[in-house]
XYZ file of C-alpha atoms in Angstrom:
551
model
C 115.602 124.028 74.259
C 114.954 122.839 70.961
C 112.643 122.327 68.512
C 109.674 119.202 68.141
C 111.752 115.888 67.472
C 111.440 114.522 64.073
C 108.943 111.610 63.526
C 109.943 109.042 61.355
C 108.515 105.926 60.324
C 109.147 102.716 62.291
C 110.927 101.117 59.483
C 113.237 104.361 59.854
C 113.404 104.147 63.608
C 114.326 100.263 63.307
C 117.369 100.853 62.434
C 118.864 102.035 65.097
C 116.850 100.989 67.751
C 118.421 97.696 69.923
C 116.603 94.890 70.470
C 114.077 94.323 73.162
C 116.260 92.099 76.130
C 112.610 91.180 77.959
C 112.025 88.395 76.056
C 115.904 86.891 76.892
C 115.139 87.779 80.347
C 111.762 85.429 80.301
C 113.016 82.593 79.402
C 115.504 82.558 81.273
C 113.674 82.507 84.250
C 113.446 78.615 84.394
C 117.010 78.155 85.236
C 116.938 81.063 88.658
C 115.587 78.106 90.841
C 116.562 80.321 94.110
C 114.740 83.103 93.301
C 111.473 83.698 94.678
C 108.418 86.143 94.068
C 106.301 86.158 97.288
C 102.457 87.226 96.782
C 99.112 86.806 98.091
C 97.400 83.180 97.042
C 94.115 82.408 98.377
C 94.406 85.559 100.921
C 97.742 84.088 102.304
C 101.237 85.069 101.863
C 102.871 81.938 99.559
C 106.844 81.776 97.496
C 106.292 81.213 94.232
C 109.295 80.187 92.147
C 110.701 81.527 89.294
C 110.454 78.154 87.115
C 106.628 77.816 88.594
C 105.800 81.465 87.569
C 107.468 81.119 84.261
C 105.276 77.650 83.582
C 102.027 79.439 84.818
C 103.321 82.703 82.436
C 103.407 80.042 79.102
C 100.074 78.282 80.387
C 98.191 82.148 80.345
C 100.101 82.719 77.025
C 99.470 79.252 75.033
C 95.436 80.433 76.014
C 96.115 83.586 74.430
C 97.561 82.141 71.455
C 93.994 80.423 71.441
C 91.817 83.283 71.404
C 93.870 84.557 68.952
C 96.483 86.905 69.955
C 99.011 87.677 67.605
C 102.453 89.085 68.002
C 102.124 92.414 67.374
C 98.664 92.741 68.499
C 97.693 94.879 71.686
C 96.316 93.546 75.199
C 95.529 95.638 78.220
C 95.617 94.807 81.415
C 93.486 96.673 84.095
C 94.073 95.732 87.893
C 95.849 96.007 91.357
C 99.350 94.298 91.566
C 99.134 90.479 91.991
C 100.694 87.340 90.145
C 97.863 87.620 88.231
C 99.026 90.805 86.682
C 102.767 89.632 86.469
C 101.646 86.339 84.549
C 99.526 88.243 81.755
C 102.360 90.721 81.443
C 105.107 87.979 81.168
C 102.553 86.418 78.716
C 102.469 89.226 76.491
C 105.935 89.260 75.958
C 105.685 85.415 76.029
C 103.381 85.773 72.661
C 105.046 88.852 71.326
C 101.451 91.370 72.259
C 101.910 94.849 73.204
C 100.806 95.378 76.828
C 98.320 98.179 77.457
C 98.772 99.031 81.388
C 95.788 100.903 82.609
C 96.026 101.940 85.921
C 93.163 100.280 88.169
C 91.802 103.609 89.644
C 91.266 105.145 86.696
C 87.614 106.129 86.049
C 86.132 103.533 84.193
C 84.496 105.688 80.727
C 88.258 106.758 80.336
C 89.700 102.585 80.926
C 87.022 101.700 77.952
C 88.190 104.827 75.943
C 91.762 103.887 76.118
C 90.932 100.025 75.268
C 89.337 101.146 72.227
C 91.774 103.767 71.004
C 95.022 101.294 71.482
C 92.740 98.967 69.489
C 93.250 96.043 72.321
C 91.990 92.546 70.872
C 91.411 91.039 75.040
C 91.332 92.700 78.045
C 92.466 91.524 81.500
C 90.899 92.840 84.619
C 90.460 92.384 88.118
C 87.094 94.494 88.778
C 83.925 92.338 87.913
C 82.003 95.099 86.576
C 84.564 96.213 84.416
C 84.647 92.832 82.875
C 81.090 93.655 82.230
C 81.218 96.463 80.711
C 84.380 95.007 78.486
C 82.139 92.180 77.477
C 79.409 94.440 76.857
C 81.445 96.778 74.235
C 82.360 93.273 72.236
C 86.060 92.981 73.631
C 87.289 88.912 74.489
C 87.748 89.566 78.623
C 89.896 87.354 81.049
C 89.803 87.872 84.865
C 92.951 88.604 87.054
C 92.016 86.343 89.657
C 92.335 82.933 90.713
C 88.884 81.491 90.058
C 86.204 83.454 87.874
C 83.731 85.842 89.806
C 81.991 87.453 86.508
C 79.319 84.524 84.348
C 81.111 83.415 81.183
C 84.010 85.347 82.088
C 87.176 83.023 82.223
C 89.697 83.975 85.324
C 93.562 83.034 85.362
C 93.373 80.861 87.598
C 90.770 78.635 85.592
C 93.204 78.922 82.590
C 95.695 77.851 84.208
C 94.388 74.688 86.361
C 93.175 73.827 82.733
C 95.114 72.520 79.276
C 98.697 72.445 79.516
C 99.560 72.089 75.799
C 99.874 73.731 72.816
C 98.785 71.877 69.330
C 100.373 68.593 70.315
C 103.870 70.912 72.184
C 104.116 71.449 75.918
C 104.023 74.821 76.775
C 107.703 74.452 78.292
C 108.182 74.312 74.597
C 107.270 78.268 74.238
C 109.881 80.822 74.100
C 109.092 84.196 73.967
C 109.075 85.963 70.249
C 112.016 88.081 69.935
C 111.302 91.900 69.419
C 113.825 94.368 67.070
C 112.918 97.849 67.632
C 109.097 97.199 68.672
C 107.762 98.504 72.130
C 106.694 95.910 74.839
C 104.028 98.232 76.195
C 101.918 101.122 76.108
C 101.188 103.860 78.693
C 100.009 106.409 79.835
C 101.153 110.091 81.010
C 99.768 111.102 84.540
C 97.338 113.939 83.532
C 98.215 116.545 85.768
C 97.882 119.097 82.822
C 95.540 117.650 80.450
C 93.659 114.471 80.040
C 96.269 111.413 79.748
C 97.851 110.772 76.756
C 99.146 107.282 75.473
C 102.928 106.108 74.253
C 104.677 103.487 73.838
C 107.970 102.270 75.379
C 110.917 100.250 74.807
C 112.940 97.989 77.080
C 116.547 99.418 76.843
C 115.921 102.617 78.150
C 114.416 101.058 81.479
C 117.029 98.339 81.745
C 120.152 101.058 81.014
C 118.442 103.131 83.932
C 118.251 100.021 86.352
C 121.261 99.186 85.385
C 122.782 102.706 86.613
C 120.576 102.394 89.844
C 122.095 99.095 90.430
C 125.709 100.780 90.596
C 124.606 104.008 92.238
C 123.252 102.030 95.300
C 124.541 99.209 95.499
C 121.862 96.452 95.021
C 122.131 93.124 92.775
C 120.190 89.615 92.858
C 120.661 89.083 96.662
C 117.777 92.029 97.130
C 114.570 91.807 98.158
C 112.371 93.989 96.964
C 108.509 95.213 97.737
C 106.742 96.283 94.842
C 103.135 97.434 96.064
C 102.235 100.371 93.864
C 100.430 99.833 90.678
C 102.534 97.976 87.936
C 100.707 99.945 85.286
C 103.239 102.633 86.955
C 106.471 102.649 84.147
C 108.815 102.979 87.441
C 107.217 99.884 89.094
C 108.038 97.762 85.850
C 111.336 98.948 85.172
C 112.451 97.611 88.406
C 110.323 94.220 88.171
C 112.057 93.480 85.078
C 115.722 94.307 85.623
C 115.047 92.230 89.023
C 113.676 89.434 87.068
C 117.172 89.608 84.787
C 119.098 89.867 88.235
C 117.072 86.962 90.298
C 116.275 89.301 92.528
C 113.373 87.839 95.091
C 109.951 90.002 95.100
C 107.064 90.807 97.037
C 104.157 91.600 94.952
C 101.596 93.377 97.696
C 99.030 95.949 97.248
C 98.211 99.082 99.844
C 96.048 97.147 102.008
C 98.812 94.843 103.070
C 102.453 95.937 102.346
C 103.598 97.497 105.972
C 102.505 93.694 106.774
C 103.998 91.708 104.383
C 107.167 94.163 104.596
C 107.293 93.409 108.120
C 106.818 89.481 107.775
C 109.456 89.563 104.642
C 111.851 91.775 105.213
C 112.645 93.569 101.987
C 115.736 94.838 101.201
C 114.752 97.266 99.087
C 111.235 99.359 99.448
C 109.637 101.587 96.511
C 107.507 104.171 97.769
C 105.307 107.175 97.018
C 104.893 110.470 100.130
C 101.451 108.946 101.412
C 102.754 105.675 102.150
C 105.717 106.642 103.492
C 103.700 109.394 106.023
C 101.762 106.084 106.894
C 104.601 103.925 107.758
C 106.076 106.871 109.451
C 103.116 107.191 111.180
C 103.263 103.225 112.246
C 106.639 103.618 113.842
C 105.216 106.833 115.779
C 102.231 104.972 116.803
C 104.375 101.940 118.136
C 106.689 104.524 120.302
C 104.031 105.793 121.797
C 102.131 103.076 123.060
C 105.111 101.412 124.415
C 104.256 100.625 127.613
C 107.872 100.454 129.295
C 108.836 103.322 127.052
C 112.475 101.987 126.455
C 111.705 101.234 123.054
C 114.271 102.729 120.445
C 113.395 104.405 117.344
C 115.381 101.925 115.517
C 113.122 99.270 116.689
C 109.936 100.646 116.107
C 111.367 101.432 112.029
C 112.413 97.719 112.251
C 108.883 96.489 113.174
C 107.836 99.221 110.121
C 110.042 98.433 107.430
C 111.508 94.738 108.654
C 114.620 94.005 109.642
C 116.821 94.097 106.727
C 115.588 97.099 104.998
C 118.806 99.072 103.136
C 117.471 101.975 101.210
C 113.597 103.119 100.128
C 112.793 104.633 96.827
C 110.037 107.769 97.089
C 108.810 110.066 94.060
C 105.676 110.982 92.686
C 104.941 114.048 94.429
C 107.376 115.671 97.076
C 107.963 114.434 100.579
C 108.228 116.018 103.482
C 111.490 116.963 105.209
C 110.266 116.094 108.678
C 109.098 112.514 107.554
C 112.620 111.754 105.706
C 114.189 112.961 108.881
C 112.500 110.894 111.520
C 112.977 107.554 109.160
C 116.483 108.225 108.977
C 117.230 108.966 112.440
C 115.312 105.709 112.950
C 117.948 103.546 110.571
C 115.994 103.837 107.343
C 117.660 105.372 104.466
C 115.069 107.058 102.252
C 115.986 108.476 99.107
C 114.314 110.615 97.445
C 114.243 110.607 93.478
C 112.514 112.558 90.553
C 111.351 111.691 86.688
C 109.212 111.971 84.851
C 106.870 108.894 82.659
C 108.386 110.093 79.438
C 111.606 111.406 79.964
C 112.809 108.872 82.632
C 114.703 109.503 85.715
C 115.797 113.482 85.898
C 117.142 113.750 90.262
C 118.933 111.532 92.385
C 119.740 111.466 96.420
C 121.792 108.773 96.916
C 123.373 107.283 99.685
C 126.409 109.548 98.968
C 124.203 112.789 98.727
C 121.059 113.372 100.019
C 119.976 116.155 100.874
C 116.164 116.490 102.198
C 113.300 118.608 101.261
C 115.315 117.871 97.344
C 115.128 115.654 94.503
C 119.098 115.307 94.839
C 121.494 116.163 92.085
C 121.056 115.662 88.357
C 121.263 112.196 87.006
C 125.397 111.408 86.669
C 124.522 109.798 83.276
C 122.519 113.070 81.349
C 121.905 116.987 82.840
C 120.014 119.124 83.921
C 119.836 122.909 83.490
C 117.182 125.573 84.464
C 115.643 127.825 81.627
C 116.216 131.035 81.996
C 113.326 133.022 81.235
C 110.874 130.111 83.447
C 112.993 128.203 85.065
C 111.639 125.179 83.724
C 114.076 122.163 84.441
C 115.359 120.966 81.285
C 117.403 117.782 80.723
C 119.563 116.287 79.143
C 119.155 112.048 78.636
C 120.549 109.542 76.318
C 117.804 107.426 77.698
C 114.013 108.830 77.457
C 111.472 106.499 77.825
C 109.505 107.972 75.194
C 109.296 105.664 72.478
C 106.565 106.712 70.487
C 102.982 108.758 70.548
C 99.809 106.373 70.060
C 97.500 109.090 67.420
C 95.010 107.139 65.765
C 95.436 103.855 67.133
C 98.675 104.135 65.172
C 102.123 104.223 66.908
C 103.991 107.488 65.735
C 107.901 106.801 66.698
C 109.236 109.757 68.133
C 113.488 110.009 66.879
C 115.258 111.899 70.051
C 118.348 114.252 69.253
C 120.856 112.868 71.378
C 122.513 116.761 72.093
C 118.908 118.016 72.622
C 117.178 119.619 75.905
C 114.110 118.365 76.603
C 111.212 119.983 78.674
C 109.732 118.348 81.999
C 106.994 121.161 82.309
C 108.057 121.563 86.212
C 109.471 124.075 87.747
C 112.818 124.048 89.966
C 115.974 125.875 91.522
C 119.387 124.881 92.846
C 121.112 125.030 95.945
C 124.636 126.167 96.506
C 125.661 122.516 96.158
C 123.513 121.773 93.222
C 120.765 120.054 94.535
C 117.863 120.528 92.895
C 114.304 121.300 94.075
C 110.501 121.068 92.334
C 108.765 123.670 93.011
C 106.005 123.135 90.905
C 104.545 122.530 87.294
C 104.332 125.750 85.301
C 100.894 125.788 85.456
C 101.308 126.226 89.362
C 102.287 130.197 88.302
C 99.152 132.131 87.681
C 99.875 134.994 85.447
C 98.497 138.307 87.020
C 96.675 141.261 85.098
C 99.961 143.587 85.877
C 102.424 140.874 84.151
C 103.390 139.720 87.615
C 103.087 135.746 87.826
C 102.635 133.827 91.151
C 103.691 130.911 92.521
C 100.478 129.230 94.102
C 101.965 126.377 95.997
C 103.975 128.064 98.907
C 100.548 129.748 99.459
C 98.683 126.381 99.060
C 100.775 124.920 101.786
C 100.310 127.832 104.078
C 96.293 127.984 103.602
C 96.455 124.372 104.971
C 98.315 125.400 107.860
C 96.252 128.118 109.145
C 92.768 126.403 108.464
C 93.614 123.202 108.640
C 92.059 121.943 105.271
C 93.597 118.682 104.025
C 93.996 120.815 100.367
C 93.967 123.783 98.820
C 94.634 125.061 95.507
C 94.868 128.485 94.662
C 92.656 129.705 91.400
C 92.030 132.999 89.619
C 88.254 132.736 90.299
C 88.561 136.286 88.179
C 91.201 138.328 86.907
C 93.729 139.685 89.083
C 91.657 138.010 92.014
C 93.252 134.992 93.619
C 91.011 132.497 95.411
C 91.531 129.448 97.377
C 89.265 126.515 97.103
C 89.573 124.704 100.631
C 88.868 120.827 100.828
C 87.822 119.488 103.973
C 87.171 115.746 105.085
C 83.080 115.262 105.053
C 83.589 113.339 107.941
C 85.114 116.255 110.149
C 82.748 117.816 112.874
C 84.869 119.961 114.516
C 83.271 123.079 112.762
C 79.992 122.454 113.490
C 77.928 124.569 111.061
C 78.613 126.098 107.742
C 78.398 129.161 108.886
C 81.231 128.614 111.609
C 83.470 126.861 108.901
C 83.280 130.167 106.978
C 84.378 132.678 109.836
C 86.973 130.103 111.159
C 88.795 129.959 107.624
C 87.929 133.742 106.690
C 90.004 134.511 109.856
C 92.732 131.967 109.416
C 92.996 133.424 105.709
C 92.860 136.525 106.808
C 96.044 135.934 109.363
C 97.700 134.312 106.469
C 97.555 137.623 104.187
C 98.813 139.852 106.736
C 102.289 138.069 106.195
C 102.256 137.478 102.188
C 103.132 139.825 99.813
C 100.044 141.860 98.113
C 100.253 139.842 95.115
C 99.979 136.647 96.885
C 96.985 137.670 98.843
C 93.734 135.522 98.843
C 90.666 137.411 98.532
C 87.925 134.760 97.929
C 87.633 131.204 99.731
C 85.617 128.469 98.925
C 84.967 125.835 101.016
C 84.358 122.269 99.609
C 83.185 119.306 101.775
C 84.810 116.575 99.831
C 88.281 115.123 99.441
C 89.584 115.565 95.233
C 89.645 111.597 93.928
C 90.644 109.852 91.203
C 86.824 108.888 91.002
C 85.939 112.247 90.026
C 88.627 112.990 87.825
C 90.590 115.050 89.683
C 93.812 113.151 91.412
C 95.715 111.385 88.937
C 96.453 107.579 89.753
C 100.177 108.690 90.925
C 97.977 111.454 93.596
C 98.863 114.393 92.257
C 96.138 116.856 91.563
C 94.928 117.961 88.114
C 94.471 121.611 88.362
C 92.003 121.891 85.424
C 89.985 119.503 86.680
C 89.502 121.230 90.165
C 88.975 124.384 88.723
C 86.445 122.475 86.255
C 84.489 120.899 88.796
C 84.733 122.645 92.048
C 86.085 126.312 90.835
C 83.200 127.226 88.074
C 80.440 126.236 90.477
C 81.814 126.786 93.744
C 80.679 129.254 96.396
C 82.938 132.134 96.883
C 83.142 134.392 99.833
C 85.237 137.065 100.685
C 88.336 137.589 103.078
C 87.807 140.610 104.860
C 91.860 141.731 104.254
C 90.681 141.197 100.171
């Protein structure tokens, strides 16, 4: 692998970097008068086309341009998916700001840390307190929502049932500023290993991956597709953007309703993450078994899940299981299953060619992927990173990426005889023993929740050379009855478990914990995988250990 990239200054990185397509893509939007973005108005499903969207987009921006936003200057937006989100996005690049995505889970000290270190001149949000709190630390706040629900705090929807001109122009008038080598927005990495850390992105690495996606499987602007995960979430954009240059038609839901707005819509093409596919999975198992006549097919009960035109679902994040893959394809669905990572892009593809479950499919056909030796760390290979540049100081510190070079993801993975490739873990998921021996803690996660039924577990050194396992149970669960029988149920279950690992892998302390990990407390990331040093932070250090009786 080699060395830290070079750093140059933007003037040096301008001149090879392309210019940004987004704003090309924006205005062209007017002129796609079939195309359609379906979202949630008033609590009800409504179309919204792409000329109306692109009017309410240079409405939102023309009041930007009022408050004073500048091209160049930085604007986060904090919220759930909604049109309100899409239009102060579209408005950014509409004005020539730098979006700030914050995810809308995130805790909110850390959302008013990261507003103040981009330097953000306004900040939209969707959460009235948070507005509060913006106000409160001096920052010019606007409301993604249709009519205002925080005093003195301006909403969208006011803004936009308000002025429709711009010092004596129409806001038809507006174009979007044209970017060189500037990045459209700033994110941020998922945390798993360390507290998040900002950079920005460009376009053209986004729109070359799309555009590789689109001739891998096979879509193009007669798609439909649901978008319901954050779009603070890179992936989510990349797709909303290269659909907006295609005309493809979206729905723009949120967890709470996208099985039924997939179901009422019928997407062609469905982007999820492991939990919601388990709970759509779950849906079709649901409907099959309270079918009264019991002649209901598979097939239909996916159909009723996913609607009936679904062609191929999207799932990353975190890994999937086998068994749910299995039943939605036997059902119709295809599901593929795809890995990347926020900085380096996409890394493993199944695709409708070669899938292969329980994998993140082969290496991407457009860059590599090879294994490191000593770690076996995946390392790869891309002509596309997303990585654009490290926000230090407030300051954005372009990162210049060797084109031959091997860059680390920080996970873990093997291949199969075919060369399919599978995650086993980040490195940090190898505790390094006293003896030199290092061990893998997931496969021993995964069978901890089996025998004691915990919904999580992750494996710790509570103290050298001693592995413990800190076991997460649902407070709402009353099938143990008293502490004392939650102990001797999961010292026995543990103790089962070690009579079939190896000696290494042996637990020897458990901990039992009556509460689920959360983003709240800091330690899921928004994207639901766990942060390790968190756990260990808050649950390992003052946690309750007892012994297994095989430790």
């Amino acid at each position: 692998m080699s060395g830290p990239p070079n750093r140059p200054t933007a003037d040096a990185a301008r001149v090879t970097a392309p210019a940004c397509r987004l704003p090309a893509i924006v205005d062209a939007m007017p002129a796609r008068t079939t195309s359609t973005i379906f979202c949630r108005r008033s609590g009800k499903l409504v179309g919204v086309s792409y000329p109306d969207c692109h009017r309410d987009a240079t409405v939102l921006a023309a009041a930007l341009q009022a408050r004073g936003v500048r091209p160049g200057n930085r604007v986060a937006i904090h919220g759930a998916s909604s049109y309100e989100w899409l239009l102060a996005d579209l408005a950014c690049l509409i004005t020539g700001a730098i979006s700030v995505a914050l995810y809308p889970s995130a805790p909110p000290g850390r959302v008013l840390g990261t507003v103040r270190d981009s330097r953000c001149r306004l900040v939209f949000t969707d959460q009235a307190a948070s507005a509060a709190a913006f106000t409160d630390a001096g920052l010019d706040v606007l409301l993604l929502a249709e009519a205002s629900a925080a005093a003195g705090v301006p909403a969208v929807g006011d803004l936009l049932a308000k002025s429709t001109k711009v010092t004596g122009s129409t806001t038809a008038d507006l174009t979007a500023v044209r970017r060189g080598a500037e990045p459209f927005t700033i994110v941020s990495t998922s945390g798993t290993l360390s507290e998040p850390k900002l950079f920005a992105v460009h376009s053209e690495p986004l729109l070359f991956t799309m555009d590789r996606f689109a001739e891998i499987y096979g879509f193009d602007g007669r798609d439909r597709l649901l978008l319901y995960l954050p779009l603070s979430h890179l992936p989510q954009r990349m797709m909303l953007y290269w659909g907006l240059d295609a005309g493809l038609d979206f729905i723009l839901s949120e967890p709470a309703h996208f099985a039924a707005d997939g179901a009422v819509l019928n997407p062609t093409l469905h982007v999820a993450v492991p939990r919601s596919l388990s709970h759509l999975a779950w849906r079709v198992g649901e409907t099959l078994r309270r079918d009264p006549t019991g002649t209901l097919t598979r097939e239909a009960a996916c159909r009723a899940a996913f609607g009936d035109a679904i062609k191929m679902v999207f799932v990353g994040s975190a890994p999937s299981e086998p068994a749910v893959l299995d039943a939605l394809e036997v059902g119709g669905v295809p599901v593929c299953e795809v890995y990347g990572t926020t900085e380096l892009g996409m890394i493993g593809l199944n695709t409708p060619e070669a899938t292969r479950h329980g994998t993140v499919g082969r290496p991407i056909p457009w860059g590599d992927v090879r294994l490191d030796p000593q770690t076996s760390e995946i390392l790869v290979y891309t002509p596309a990173p997303f990585l654009y540049g490290r926000l230090v100081d407030g300051e954005i510190e372009v990162v210049a990426h060797d084109r031959q070079a091997w860059h680390g993801t920080g996970d873990v993975g093997e291949f199969d005889e075919d060369g399919f490739l599978s995650v086993l873990g980040r490195l940090r998921d190898f505790l390094a023993l006293p003896s030199g021996e290092k061990v893998f803690v997931r496969p021993i996660e995964e069978a901890a929740v089996r025998a004691t039924g915990a919904e999580v577990a992750v494996v710790t050194q509570y103290e050298p050379g001693r592995l413990g396992a800190l076991l997460f149970f649902d407070p709402t669960r009353s099938d143990f009855g008293t502490d004392e029988m939650a102990r001797k149920h999961c010292r026995t279950k543990l103790d089962e478990m070690n009579a079939v690992l190896h000696p290494w892998e042996r637990v020897r302390s458990f901990a039992v914990v009556e509460a689920l990990p959360s983003i709240e407390e800091g330690t899921v990331t928004e994207t639901t995988k766990l942060r390790r040093h968190k756990i260990d932070e808050i649950h390992g250090r003052s946690a309750t250990w007892h012994r297994v009786h095989s430790g």
